[in-house]
GROMACS .gro file of C-alpha atoms in nm:
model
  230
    1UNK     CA    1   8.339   1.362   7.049
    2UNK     CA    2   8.080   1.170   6.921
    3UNK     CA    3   7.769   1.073   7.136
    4UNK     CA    4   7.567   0.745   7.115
    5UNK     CA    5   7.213   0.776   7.193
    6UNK     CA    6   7.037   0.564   7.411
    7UNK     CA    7   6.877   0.269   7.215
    8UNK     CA    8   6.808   0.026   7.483
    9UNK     CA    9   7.122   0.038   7.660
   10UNK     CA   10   7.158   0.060   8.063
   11UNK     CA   11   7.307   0.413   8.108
   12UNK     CA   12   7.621   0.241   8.265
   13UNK     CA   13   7.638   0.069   7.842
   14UNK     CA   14   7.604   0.393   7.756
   15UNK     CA   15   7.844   0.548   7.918
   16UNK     CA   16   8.115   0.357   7.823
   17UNK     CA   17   8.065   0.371   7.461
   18UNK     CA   18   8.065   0.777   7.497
   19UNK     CA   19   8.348   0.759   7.723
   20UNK     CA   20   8.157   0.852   8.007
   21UNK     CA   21   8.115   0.728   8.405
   22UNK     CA   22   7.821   0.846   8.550
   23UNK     CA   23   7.974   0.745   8.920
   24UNK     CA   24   8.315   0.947   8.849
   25UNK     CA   25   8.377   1.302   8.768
   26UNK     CA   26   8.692   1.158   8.475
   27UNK     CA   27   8.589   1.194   8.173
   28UNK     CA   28   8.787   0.941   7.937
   29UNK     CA   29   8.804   1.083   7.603
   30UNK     CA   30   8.803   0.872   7.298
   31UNK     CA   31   9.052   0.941   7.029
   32UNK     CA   32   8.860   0.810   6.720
   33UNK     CA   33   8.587   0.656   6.583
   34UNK     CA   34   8.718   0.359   6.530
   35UNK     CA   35   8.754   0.333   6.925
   36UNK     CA   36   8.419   0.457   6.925
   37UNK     CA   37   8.289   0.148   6.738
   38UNK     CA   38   8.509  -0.108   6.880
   39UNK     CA   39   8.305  -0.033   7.245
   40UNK     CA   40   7.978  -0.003   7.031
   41UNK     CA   41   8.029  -0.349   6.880
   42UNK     CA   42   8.161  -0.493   7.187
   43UNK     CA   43   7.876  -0.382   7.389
   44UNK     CA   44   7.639  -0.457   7.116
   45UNK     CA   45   7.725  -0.820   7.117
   46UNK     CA   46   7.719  -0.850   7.481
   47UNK     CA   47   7.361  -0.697   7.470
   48UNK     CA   48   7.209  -0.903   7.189
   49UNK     CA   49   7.366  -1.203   7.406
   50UNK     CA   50   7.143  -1.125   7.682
   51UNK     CA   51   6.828  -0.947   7.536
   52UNK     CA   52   6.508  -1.115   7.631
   53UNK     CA   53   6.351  -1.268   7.338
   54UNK     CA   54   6.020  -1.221   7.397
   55UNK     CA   55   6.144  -0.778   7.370
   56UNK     CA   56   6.431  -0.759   7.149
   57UNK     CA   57   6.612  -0.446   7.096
   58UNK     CA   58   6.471  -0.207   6.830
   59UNK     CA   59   6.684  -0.302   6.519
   60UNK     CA   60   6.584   0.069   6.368
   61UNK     CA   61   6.771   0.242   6.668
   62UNK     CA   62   7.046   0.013   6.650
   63UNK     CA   63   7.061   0.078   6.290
   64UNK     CA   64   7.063   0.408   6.291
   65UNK     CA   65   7.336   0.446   6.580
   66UNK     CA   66   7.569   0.221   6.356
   67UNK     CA   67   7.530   0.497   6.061
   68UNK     CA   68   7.666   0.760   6.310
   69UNK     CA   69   7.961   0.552   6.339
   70UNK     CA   70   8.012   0.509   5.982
   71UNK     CA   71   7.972   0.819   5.927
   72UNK     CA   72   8.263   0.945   6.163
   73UNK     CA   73   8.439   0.716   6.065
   74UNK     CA   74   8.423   0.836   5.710
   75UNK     CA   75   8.468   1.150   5.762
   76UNK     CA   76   8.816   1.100   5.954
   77UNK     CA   77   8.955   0.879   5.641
   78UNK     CA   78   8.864   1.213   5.429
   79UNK     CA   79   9.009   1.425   5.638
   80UNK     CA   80   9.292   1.237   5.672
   81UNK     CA   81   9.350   1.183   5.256
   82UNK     CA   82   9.232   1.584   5.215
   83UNK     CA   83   9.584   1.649   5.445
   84UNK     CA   84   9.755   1.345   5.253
   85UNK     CA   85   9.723   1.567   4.943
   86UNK     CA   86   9.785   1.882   5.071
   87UNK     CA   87  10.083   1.750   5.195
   88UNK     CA   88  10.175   1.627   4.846
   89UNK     CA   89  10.068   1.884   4.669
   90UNK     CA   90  10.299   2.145   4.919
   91UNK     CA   91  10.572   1.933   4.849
   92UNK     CA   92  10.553   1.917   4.496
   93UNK     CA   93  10.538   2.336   4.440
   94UNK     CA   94  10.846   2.352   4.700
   95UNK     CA   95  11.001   2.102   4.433
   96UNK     CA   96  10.864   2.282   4.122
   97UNK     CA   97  11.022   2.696   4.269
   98UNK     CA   98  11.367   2.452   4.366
   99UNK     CA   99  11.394   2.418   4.036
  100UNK     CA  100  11.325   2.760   3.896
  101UNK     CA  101  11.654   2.836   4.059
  102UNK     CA  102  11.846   3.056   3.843
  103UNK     CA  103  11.610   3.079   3.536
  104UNK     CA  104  11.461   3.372   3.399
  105UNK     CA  105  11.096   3.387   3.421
  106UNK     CA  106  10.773   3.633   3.345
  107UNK     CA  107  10.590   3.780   3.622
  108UNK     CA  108  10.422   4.122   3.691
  109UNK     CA  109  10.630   4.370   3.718
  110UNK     CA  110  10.607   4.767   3.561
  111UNK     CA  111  10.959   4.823   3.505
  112UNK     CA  112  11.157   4.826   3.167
  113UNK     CA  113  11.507   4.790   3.098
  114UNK     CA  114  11.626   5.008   2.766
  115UNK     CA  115  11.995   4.853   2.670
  116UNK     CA  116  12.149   4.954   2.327
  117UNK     CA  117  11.837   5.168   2.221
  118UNK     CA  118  11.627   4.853   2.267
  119UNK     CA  119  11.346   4.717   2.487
  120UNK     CA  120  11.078   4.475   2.515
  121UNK     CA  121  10.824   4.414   2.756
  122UNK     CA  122  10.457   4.229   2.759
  123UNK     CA  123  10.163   4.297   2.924
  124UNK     CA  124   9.829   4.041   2.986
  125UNK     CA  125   9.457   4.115   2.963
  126UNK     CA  126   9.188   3.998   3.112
  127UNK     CA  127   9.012   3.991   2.810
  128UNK     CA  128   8.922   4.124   2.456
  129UNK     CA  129   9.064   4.476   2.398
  130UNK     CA  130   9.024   4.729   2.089
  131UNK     CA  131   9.247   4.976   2.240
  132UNK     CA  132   9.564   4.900   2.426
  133UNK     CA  133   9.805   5.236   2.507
  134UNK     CA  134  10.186   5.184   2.700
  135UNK     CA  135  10.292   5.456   2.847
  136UNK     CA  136  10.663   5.473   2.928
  137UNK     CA  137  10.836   5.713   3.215
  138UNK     CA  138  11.163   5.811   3.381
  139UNK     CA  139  11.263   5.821   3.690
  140UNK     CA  140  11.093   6.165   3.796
  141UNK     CA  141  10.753   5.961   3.670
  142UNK     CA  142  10.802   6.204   3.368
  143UNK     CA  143  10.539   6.003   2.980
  144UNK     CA  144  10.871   5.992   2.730
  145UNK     CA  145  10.709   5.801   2.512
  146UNK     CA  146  10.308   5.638   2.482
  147UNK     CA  147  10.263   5.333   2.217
  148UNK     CA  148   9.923   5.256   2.084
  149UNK     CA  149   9.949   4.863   2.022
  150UNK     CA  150   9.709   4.654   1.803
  151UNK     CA  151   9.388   4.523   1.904
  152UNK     CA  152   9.361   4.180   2.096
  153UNK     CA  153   9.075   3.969   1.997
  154UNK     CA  154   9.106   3.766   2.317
  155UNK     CA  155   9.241   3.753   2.652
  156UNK     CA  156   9.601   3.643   2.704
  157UNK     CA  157   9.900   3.801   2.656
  158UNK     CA  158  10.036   4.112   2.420
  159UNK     CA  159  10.409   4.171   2.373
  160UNK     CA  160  10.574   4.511   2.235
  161UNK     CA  161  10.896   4.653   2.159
  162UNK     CA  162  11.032   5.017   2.231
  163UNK     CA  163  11.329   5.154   1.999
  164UNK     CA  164  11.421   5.380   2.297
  165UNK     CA  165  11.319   5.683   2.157
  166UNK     CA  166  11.095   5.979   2.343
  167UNK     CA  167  10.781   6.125   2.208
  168UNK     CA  168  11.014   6.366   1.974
  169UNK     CA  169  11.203   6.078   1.828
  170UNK     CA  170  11.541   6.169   2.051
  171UNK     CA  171  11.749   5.862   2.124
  172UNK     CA  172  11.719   5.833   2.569
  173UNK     CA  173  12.013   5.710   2.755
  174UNK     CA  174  12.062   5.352   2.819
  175UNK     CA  175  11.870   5.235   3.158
  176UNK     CA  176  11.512   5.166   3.384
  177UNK     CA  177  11.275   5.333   3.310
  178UNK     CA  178  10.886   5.252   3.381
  179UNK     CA  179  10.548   5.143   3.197
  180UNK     CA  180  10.210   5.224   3.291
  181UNK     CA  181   9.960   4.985   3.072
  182UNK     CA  182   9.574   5.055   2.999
  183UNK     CA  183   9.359   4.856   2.790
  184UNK     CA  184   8.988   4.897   2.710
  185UNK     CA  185   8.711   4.776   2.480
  186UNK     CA  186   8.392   4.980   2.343
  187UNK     CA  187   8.515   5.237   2.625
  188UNK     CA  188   8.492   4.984   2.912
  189UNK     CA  189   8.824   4.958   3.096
  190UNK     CA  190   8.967   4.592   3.060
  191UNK     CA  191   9.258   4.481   3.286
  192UNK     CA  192   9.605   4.510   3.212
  193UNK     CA  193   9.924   4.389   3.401
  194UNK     CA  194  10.233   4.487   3.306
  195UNK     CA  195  10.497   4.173   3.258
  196UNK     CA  196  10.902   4.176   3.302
  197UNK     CA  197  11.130   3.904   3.281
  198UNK     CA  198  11.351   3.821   3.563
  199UNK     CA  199  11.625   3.615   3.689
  200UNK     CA  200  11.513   3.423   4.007
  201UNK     CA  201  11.786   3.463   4.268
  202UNK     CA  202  11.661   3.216   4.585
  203UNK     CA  203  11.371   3.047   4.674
  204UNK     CA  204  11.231   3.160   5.067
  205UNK     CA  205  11.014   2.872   5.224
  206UNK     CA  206  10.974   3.137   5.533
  207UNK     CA  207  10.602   3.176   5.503
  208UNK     CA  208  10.507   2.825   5.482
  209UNK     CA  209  10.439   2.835   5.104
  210UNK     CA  210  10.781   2.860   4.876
  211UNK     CA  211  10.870   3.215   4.714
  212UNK     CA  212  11.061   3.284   4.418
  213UNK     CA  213  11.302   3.599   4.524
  214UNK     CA  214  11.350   3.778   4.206
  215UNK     CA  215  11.653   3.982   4.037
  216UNK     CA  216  11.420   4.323   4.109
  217UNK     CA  217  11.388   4.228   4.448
  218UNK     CA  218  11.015   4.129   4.449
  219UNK     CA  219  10.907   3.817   4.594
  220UNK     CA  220  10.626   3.597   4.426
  221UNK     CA  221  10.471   3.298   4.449
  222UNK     CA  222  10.449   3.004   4.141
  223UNK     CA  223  10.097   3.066   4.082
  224UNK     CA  224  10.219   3.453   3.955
  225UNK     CA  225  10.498   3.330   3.734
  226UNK     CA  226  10.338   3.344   3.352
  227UNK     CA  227  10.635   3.214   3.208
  228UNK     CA  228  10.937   3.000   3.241
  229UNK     CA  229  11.121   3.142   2.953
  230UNK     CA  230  11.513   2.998   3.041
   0.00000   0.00000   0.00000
């Protein structure tokens, strides 16, 4: 709540503008500042009505009370336009994963799906890389295979393919298997996350934000989706 110092006001004045009684234990508490300012300009007007001309009320006081005011009152119309857009802003992402519903999109994910002696996967770097290695395993976490991929001048993303053979050129069965991705440049490590494409299932608004609930099972948010790619 918001308190007006005294600036030539009876206490009894002053009072009521804080929402105050100095004779009652209530305390009446204002809701806003625009109440706040209705009681200051009432109470102003009554005072300037009756001030003694020959000692006015100090205009710098009164001045500087009314820039309180404004002030509150300014910073309840932000607040209140700060939530406005929130608001809108919450609405339109629970709009934007509604109608993801069914595509297939890119998001992180370190699993690989070999299907007729094929795969592809990409991966995304957090920045310039001379030496990017993919390292694919089965399901006992066993390397089949490691590909060396080009450099990447610049951050972004790097795709790759996989012709489903192991490190002795055997064909492997048909089925997941997983990639483990490093990337580095002049021997300092860069970042590396491993993408996957997948089919978003539902949509779960159970945490207050909307998540997309993919085909692997994982649950992300729109901000972690790279790509739309269907």
């Amino acid at each position: 709540m918001t308190t007006i110092a005294n600036s030539g006001f009876t206490q009894s004045q002053l009072d009521q503008i804080n929402g105050t009684s100095s004779s009652s234990s209530t305390q009446a508490n204002l809701t806003s500042a625009e109440e706040i300012q209705n009681r200051f300009l009432k109470l102003l007007t009554t005072q300037i009505q009756a001030q003694d001309p020959l000692n006015p009320m100090d205009n710098s006081q009164m001045t500087s009370q009314m820039s309180q005011i404004s002030m509150v009152s300014g910073l309840e119309k932000l607040n209140a336009t700060l939530q406005s857009m929130m608001d809108s802003q919450a609405s339109s992402q629970s709009m934007a994963a509604t109608n993801v519903l069914g595509k297939k999109v890119l998001a992180a994910g370190n699993d690989i799906n070999l299907q007729q002696s094929s795969a592809a996967g990409m991966l995304k770097l957090a920045g310039p890389a001379d030496k990017i290695s993919v390292d694919i395993t089965d399901s006992s976490g066993n390397i089949v295979r490691s590909l060396s991929l080009p450099a990447a001048g610049s951050a972004g993303m790097v795709s790759y393919t996989w012709d489903g053979k192991d490190k002795n050129g055997n064909l492997l069965a048909d089925g997941s298997y997983s990639v483990n991705v490093t990337a580095s440049s002049s021997g300092t490590a860069v970042t590396a996350t491993p993408l996957q494409g997948y089919l978003v299932s539902a949509v779960a608004f159970d945490t207050g934000k909307p998540q997309l609930l993919l085909s692997s099972g994982q649950r992300v948010s729109m901000s972690d989706v790279q790509l739309i790619t269907e």
